[in-house]
PDB file of C-alpha atoms in Angstrom:
ATOM      1  CA  UNK K 690      24.667 -11.498   6.427  1.00  0.00           C
ATOM      2  CA  UNK K 691      24.541  -8.180   4.738  1.00  0.00           C
ATOM      3  CA  UNK K 692      27.073  -9.117   2.041  1.00  0.00           C
ATOM      4  CA  UNK K 693      24.745 -12.027   1.109  1.00  0.00           C
ATOM      5  CA  UNK K 694      21.995  -9.517   0.607  1.00  0.00           C
ATOM      6  CA  UNK K 695      24.174  -7.285  -1.494  1.00  0.00           C
ATOM      7  CA  UNK K 696      25.363 -10.059  -3.548  1.00  0.00           C
ATOM      8  CA  UNK K 697      21.913 -11.040  -4.359  1.00  0.00           C
ATOM      9  CA  UNK K 698      20.785  -7.654  -5.123  1.00  0.00           C
ATOM     10  CA  UNK K 699      23.663  -7.070  -7.498  1.00  0.00           C
ATOM     11  CA  UNK K 700      22.711 -10.261  -9.417  1.00  0.00           C
ATOM     12  CA  UNK K 701      19.136  -9.042  -9.584  1.00  0.00           C
ATOM     13  CA  UNK K 702      20.246  -5.615 -10.906  1.00  0.00           C
ATOM     14  CA  UNK K 703      22.489  -7.373 -13.626  1.00  0.00           C
ATOM     15  CA  UNK K 704      19.478  -9.517 -14.848  1.00  0.00           C
ATOM     16  CA  UNK K 705      17.259  -6.284 -14.900  1.00  0.00           C
ATOM     17  CA  UNK K 706      19.846  -4.489 -16.911  1.00  0.00           C
ATOM     18  CA  UNK K 707      20.322  -7.321 -19.430  1.00  0.00           C
ATOM     19  CA  UNK K 708      16.466  -7.526 -19.721  1.00  0.00           C
ATOM     20  CA  UNK K 709      16.180  -3.765 -20.381  1.00  0.00           C
ATOM     21  CA  UNK K 710      18.787  -4.182 -23.154  1.00  0.00           C
ATOM     22  CA  UNK K 711      16.896  -7.216 -24.643  1.00  0.00           C
ATOM     23  CA  UNK K 712      13.441  -5.942 -24.038  1.00  0.00           C
ATOM     24  CA  UNK K 713      12.080  -8.469 -21.676  1.00  0.00           C
ATOM     25  CA  UNK K 714      13.106 -11.147 -18.959  1.00  0.00           C
ATOM     26  CA  UNK K 715      13.659 -14.609 -20.153  1.00  0.00           C
ATOM     27  CA  UNK K 716      11.464 -17.254 -18.358  1.00  0.00           C
ATOM     28  CA  UNK K 717      14.642 -18.518 -16.430  1.00  0.00           C
ATOM     29  CA  UNK K 718      15.795 -15.023 -15.484  1.00  0.00           C
ATOM     30  CA  UNK K 719      12.359 -14.403 -13.945  1.00  0.00           C
ATOM     31  CA  UNK K 720      12.647 -17.350 -11.649  1.00  0.00           C
ATOM     32  CA  UNK K 721      15.998 -16.261 -10.628  1.00  0.00           C
ATOM     33  CA  UNK K 722      15.120 -12.462 -10.124  1.00  0.00           C
ATOM     34  CA  UNK K 723      12.133 -13.707  -7.957  1.00  0.00           C
ATOM     35  CA  UNK K 724      14.228 -16.335  -5.962  1.00  0.00           C
ATOM     36  CA  UNK K 725      16.918 -13.918  -5.463  1.00  0.00           C
ATOM     37  CA  UNK K 726      14.760 -11.184  -4.261  1.00  0.00           C
ATOM     38  CA  UNK K 727      12.977 -13.470  -1.965  1.00  0.00           C
ATOM     39  CA  UNK K 728      16.263 -14.444  -0.666  1.00  0.00           C
ATOM     40  CA  UNK K 729      17.238 -10.893  -0.148  1.00  0.00           C
ATOM     41  CA  UNK K 730      13.968 -10.076   1.928  1.00  0.00           C
ATOM     42  CA  UNK K 731      14.790 -13.160   4.077  1.00  0.00           C
ATOM     43  CA  UNK K 732      18.239 -12.134   4.606  1.00  0.00           C
ATOM     44  CA  UNK K 733      17.391  -8.631   5.601  1.00  0.00           C
ATOM     45  CA  UNK K 734      14.879  -9.851   8.037  1.00  0.00           C
ATOM     46  CA  UNK K 735      17.388 -12.100   9.616  1.00  0.00           C
ATOM     47  CA  UNK K 736      19.791  -9.100   9.728  1.00  0.00           C
ATOM     48  CA  UNK K 737      17.144  -7.032  11.453  1.00  0.00           C
ATOM     49  CA  UNK K 738      16.837  -9.838  14.137  1.00  0.00           C
ATOM     50  CA  UNK K 739      20.425 -10.104  14.702  1.00  0.00           C
ATOM     51  CA  UNK K 740      20.813  -6.281  15.196  1.00  0.00           C
ATOM     52  CA  UNK K 741      17.620  -5.817  17.222  1.00  0.00           C
ATOM     53  CA  UNK K 742      19.694  -4.490  20.187  1.00  0.00           C
ATOM     54  CA  UNK K 743      21.890  -2.154  18.138  1.00  0.00           C
ATOM     55  CA  UNK K 744      22.893   0.723  20.547  1.00  0.00           C
ATOM     56  CA  UNK K 745      23.528   3.248  17.671  1.00  0.00           C
ATOM     57  CA  UNK K 746      20.143   4.559  16.271  1.00  0.00           C
ATOM     58  CA  UNK K 747      21.935   5.438  12.876  1.00  0.00           C
ATOM     59  CA  UNK K 748      23.045   2.134  12.200  1.00  0.00           C
ATOM     60  CA  UNK K 749      19.634   0.513  13.228  1.00  0.00           C
ATOM     61  CA  UNK K 750      17.844   2.910  10.986  1.00  0.00           C
ATOM     62  CA  UNK K 751      20.252   2.099   8.059  1.00  0.00           C
ATOM     63  CA  UNK K 752      19.439  -1.719   8.494  1.00  0.00           C
ATOM     64  CA  UNK K 753      15.701  -1.028   8.590  1.00  0.00           C
ATOM     65  CA  UNK K 754      15.824   1.226   5.477  1.00  0.00           C
ATOM     66  CA  UNK K 755      17.684  -1.574   3.708  1.00  0.00           C
ATOM     67  CA  UNK K 756      15.063  -4.078   4.784  1.00  0.00           C
ATOM     68  CA  UNK K 757      12.192  -1.808   3.562  1.00  0.00           C
ATOM     69  CA  UNK K 758      13.962  -1.148   0.182  1.00  0.00           C
ATOM     70  CA  UNK K 759      14.409  -4.776  -0.300  1.00  0.00           C
ATOM     71  CA  UNK K 760      10.914  -5.864   0.639  1.00  0.00           C
ATOM     72  CA  UNK K 761       9.458  -3.035  -1.783  1.00  0.00           C
ATOM     73  CA  UNK K 762      11.846  -4.128  -4.602  1.00  0.00           C
ATOM     74  CA  UNK K 763      10.513  -7.777  -4.065  1.00  0.00           C
ATOM     75  CA  UNK K 764       6.914  -6.896  -4.020  1.00  0.00           C
ATOM     76  CA  UNK K 765       7.271  -4.462  -7.165  1.00  0.00           C
ATOM     77  CA  UNK K 766       9.635  -6.655  -9.476  1.00  0.00           C
ATOM     78  CA  UNK K 767      10.136 -10.031  -7.760  1.00  0.00           C
ATOM     79  CA  UNK K 768       6.642 -11.283  -7.006  1.00  0.00           C
ATOM     80  CA  UNK K 769       4.944 -12.021 -10.177  1.00  0.00           C
ATOM     81  CA  UNK K 770       1.217 -11.605  -9.603  1.00  0.00           C
ATOM     82  CA  UNK K 771      -1.648 -10.024 -11.422  1.00  0.00           C
ATOM     83  CA  UNK K 772      -2.238  -7.371  -8.385  1.00  0.00           C
ATOM     84  CA  UNK K 773       0.765  -5.895  -6.750  1.00  0.00           C
ATOM     85  CA  UNK K 774       0.453  -4.840  -3.164  1.00  0.00           C
ATOM     86  CA  UNK K 775       0.578  -1.241  -3.941  1.00  0.00           C
ATOM     87  CA  UNK K 776      -0.182  -0.120  -0.336  1.00  0.00           C
ATOM     88  CA  UNK K 777       2.695  -2.131   1.108  1.00  0.00           C
ATOM     89  CA  UNK K 778       5.050  -0.984  -1.482  1.00  0.00           C
ATOM     90  CA  UNK K 779       4.245   2.625  -1.291  1.00  0.00           C
ATOM     91  CA  UNK K 780       4.343   2.698   2.620  1.00  0.00           C
ATOM     92  CA  UNK K 781       7.774   1.045   2.677  1.00  0.00           C
ATOM     93  CA  UNK K 782       9.294   3.380   0.114  1.00  0.00           C
ATOM     94  CA  UNK K 783       7.709   6.370   1.703  1.00  0.00           C
ATOM     95  CA  UNK K 784       9.216   5.487   5.093  1.00  0.00           C
ATOM     96  CA  UNK K 785      12.552   4.778   3.554  1.00  0.00           C
ATOM     97  CA  UNK K 786      12.390   8.207   1.567  1.00  0.00           C
ATOM     98  CA  UNK K 787      11.638  10.054   4.880  1.00  0.00           C
ATOM     99  CA  UNK K 788      14.483   8.264   6.791  1.00  0.00           C
ATOM    100  CA  UNK K 789      16.897   8.797   4.109  1.00  0.00           C
ATOM    101  CA  UNK K 790      16.216  12.547   3.768  1.00  0.00           C
ATOM    102  CA  UNK K 791      16.376  12.816   7.590  1.00  0.00           C
ATOM    103  CA  UNK K 792      19.626  11.299   7.742  1.00  0.00           C
ATOM    104  CA  UNK K 793      20.992  13.460   4.869  1.00  0.00           C
ATOM    105  CA  UNK K 794      19.513  16.644   6.720  1.00  0.00           C
ATOM    106  CA  UNK K 795      21.721  15.520   9.748  1.00  0.00           C
ATOM    107  CA  UNK K 796      24.495  15.126   7.412  1.00  0.00           C
ATOM    108  CA  UNK K 797      24.978  11.515   8.169  1.00  0.00           C
ATOM    109  CA  UNK K 798      24.276  10.338   4.659  1.00  0.00           C
ATOM    110  CA  UNK K 799      25.820  11.836   1.418  1.00  0.00           C
ATOM    111  CA  UNK K 800      23.479  13.743  -0.692  1.00  0.00           C
ATOM    112  CA  UNK K 801      24.641  11.757  -3.727  1.00  0.00           C
ATOM    113  CA  UNK K 802      23.398   8.627  -1.937  1.00  0.00           C
ATOM    114  CA  UNK K 803      20.089  10.165  -1.218  1.00  0.00           C
ATOM    115  CA  UNK K 804      19.699  11.548  -4.786  1.00  0.00           C
ATOM    116  CA  UNK K 805      20.593   8.017  -6.266  1.00  0.00           C
ATOM    117  CA  UNK K 806      18.092   6.072  -4.208  1.00  0.00           C
ATOM    118  CA  UNK K 807      15.426   8.694  -4.904  1.00  0.00           C
ATOM    119  CA  UNK K 808      16.005   8.507  -8.602  1.00  0.00           C
ATOM    120  CA  UNK K 809      15.948   4.802  -8.365  1.00  0.00           C
ATOM    121  CA  UNK K 810      12.770   4.404  -6.551  1.00  0.00           C
ATOM    122  CA  UNK K 811      10.746   7.524  -6.876  1.00  0.00           C
ATOM    123  CA  UNK K 812       8.997   6.342 -10.067  1.00  0.00           C
ATOM    124  CA  UNK K 813       7.789   3.161  -8.360  1.00  0.00           C
ATOM    125  CA  UNK K 814       6.581   5.016  -5.381  1.00  0.00           C
ATOM    126  CA  UNK K 815       4.575   7.458  -7.542  1.00  0.00           C
ATOM    127  CA  UNK K 816       3.183   4.370  -9.434  1.00  0.00           C
ATOM    128  CA  UNK K 817       2.178   2.658  -6.335  1.00  0.00           C
ATOM    129  CA  UNK K 818       0.955   5.612  -4.382  1.00  0.00           C
ATOM    130  CA  UNK K 819      -1.764   6.679  -6.777  1.00  0.00           C
ATOM    131  CA  UNK K 820      -2.106   9.929  -8.757  1.00  0.00           C
ATOM    132  CA  UNK K 821       0.906  11.857  -7.303  1.00  0.00           C
ATOM    133  CA  UNK K 822       1.955  14.484  -9.833  1.00  0.00           C
ATOM    134  CA  UNK K 823       3.814  17.037  -7.955  1.00  0.00           C
ATOM    135  CA  UNK K 824       6.697  17.136  -5.696  1.00  0.00           C
ATOM    136  CA  UNK K 825       4.626  18.637  -2.956  1.00  0.00           C
ATOM    137  CA  UNK K 826       1.950  15.875  -3.130  1.00  0.00           C
ATOM    138  CA  UNK K 827       4.716  13.267  -2.979  1.00  0.00           C
ATOM    139  CA  UNK K 828       6.264  15.185   0.114  1.00  0.00           C
ATOM    140  CA  UNK K 829       2.793  15.138   1.773  1.00  0.00           C
ATOM    141  CA  UNK K 830       2.173  11.634   1.125  1.00  0.00           C
ATOM    142  CA  UNK K 831       5.552  10.642   2.646  1.00  0.00           C
ATOM    143  CA  UNK K 832       4.793  12.785   5.749  1.00  0.00           C
ATOM    144  CA  UNK K 833       1.384  11.150   5.934  1.00  0.00           C
ATOM    145  CA  UNK K 834       2.759   7.670   5.825  1.00  0.00           C
ATOM    146  CA  UNK K 835       5.267   8.459   8.313  1.00  0.00           C
ATOM    147  CA  UNK K 836       2.752   9.743  10.854  1.00  0.00           C
ATOM    148  CA  UNK K 837       0.435   6.736  10.087  1.00  0.00           C
ATOM    149  CA  UNK K 838       3.379   4.357  10.552  1.00  0.00           C
ATOM    150  CA  UNK K 839       4.261   6.075  14.031  1.00  0.00           C
ATOM    151  CA  UNK K 840       0.574   5.478  15.216  1.00  0.00           C
ATOM    152  CA  UNK K 841       0.937   1.702  13.922  1.00  0.00           C
ATOM    153  CA  UNK K 842       4.130   1.386  16.154  1.00  0.00           C
ATOM    154  CA  UNK K 843       6.512   1.044  13.158  1.00  0.00           C
ATOM    155  CA  UNK K 844      10.144   0.906  14.520  1.00  0.00           C
ATOM    156  CA  UNK K 845      11.525   3.025  11.841  1.00  0.00           C
ATOM    157  CA  UNK K 846       8.956   5.830  12.457  1.00  0.00           C
ATOM    158  CA  UNK K 847       9.509   5.638  16.023  1.00  0.00           C
ATOM    159  CA  UNK K 848      13.165   5.862  15.635  1.00  0.00           C
ATOM    160  CA  UNK K 849      12.728   9.000  13.169  1.00  0.00           C
ATOM    161  CA  UNK K 850      10.562  10.869  15.557  1.00  0.00           C
ATOM    162  CA  UNK K 851      12.879  10.062  18.610  1.00  0.00           C
ATOM    163  CA  UNK K 852      15.732  11.523  16.821  1.00  0.00           C
ATOM    164  CA  UNK K 853      14.426  14.761  15.438  1.00  0.00           C
ATOM    165  CA  UNK K 854      12.058  14.177  12.668  1.00  0.00           C
ATOM    166  CA  UNK K 855       9.572  16.794  12.251  1.00  0.00           C
ATOM    167  CA  UNK K 856       8.341  17.256   8.707  1.00  0.00           C
ATOM    168  CA  UNK K 857       4.889  18.924   8.369  1.00  0.00           C
ATOM    169  CA  UNK K 858       2.487  18.316   5.375  1.00  0.00           C
ATOM    170  CA  UNK K 859       2.530  21.301   2.893  1.00  0.00           C
ATOM    171  CA  UNK K 860      -0.612  23.005   1.678  1.00  0.00           C
ATOM    172  CA  UNK K 861      -1.146  22.617  -1.978  1.00  0.00           C
ATOM    173  CA  UNK K 862      -2.978  25.427  -3.906  1.00  0.00           C
ATOM    174  CA  UNK K 863      -4.553  24.479  -7.215  1.00  0.00           C
ATOM    175  CA  UNK K 864      -5.182  27.335  -9.662  1.00  0.00           C
ATOM    176  CA  UNK K 865      -8.285  26.673 -11.450  1.00  0.00           C
TER     177      UNK K 865
END
């Protein structure tokens, strides 16, 4: 199931690279991109259902992160509408960033993987989260989203807090 999602994401990335070289997506490519991203979301949701009783919390968190990144990718680039669901996109990306950095701090994820994923999605997160200019504002936004998700009984947030996540918001001093 995971290989199907990875195959479809690879095709999406190839289409996005070709479009970037050309300057825009062709109509047929837009349809394929949208369809494949929708398939990826459905596949990752099916993967989450199949692994609902996963004993290792690390593996479960990785599947949830993958699903959240796929959903954010679909909402940001695959669902062509006039208004994007910025709240959902920013929430999914913020939770994924928090989980990825927590796994990296526990030495369960290579730093290069964390840096790659942050470089890939940080602009999208900033774009959909509002006017986040500094890295401290971005970090505070991520922490706030994780706390809100825990209160909303999100599985990823619950797993993070159950396994040592304890980030706090930073005070931001603005010099006039």
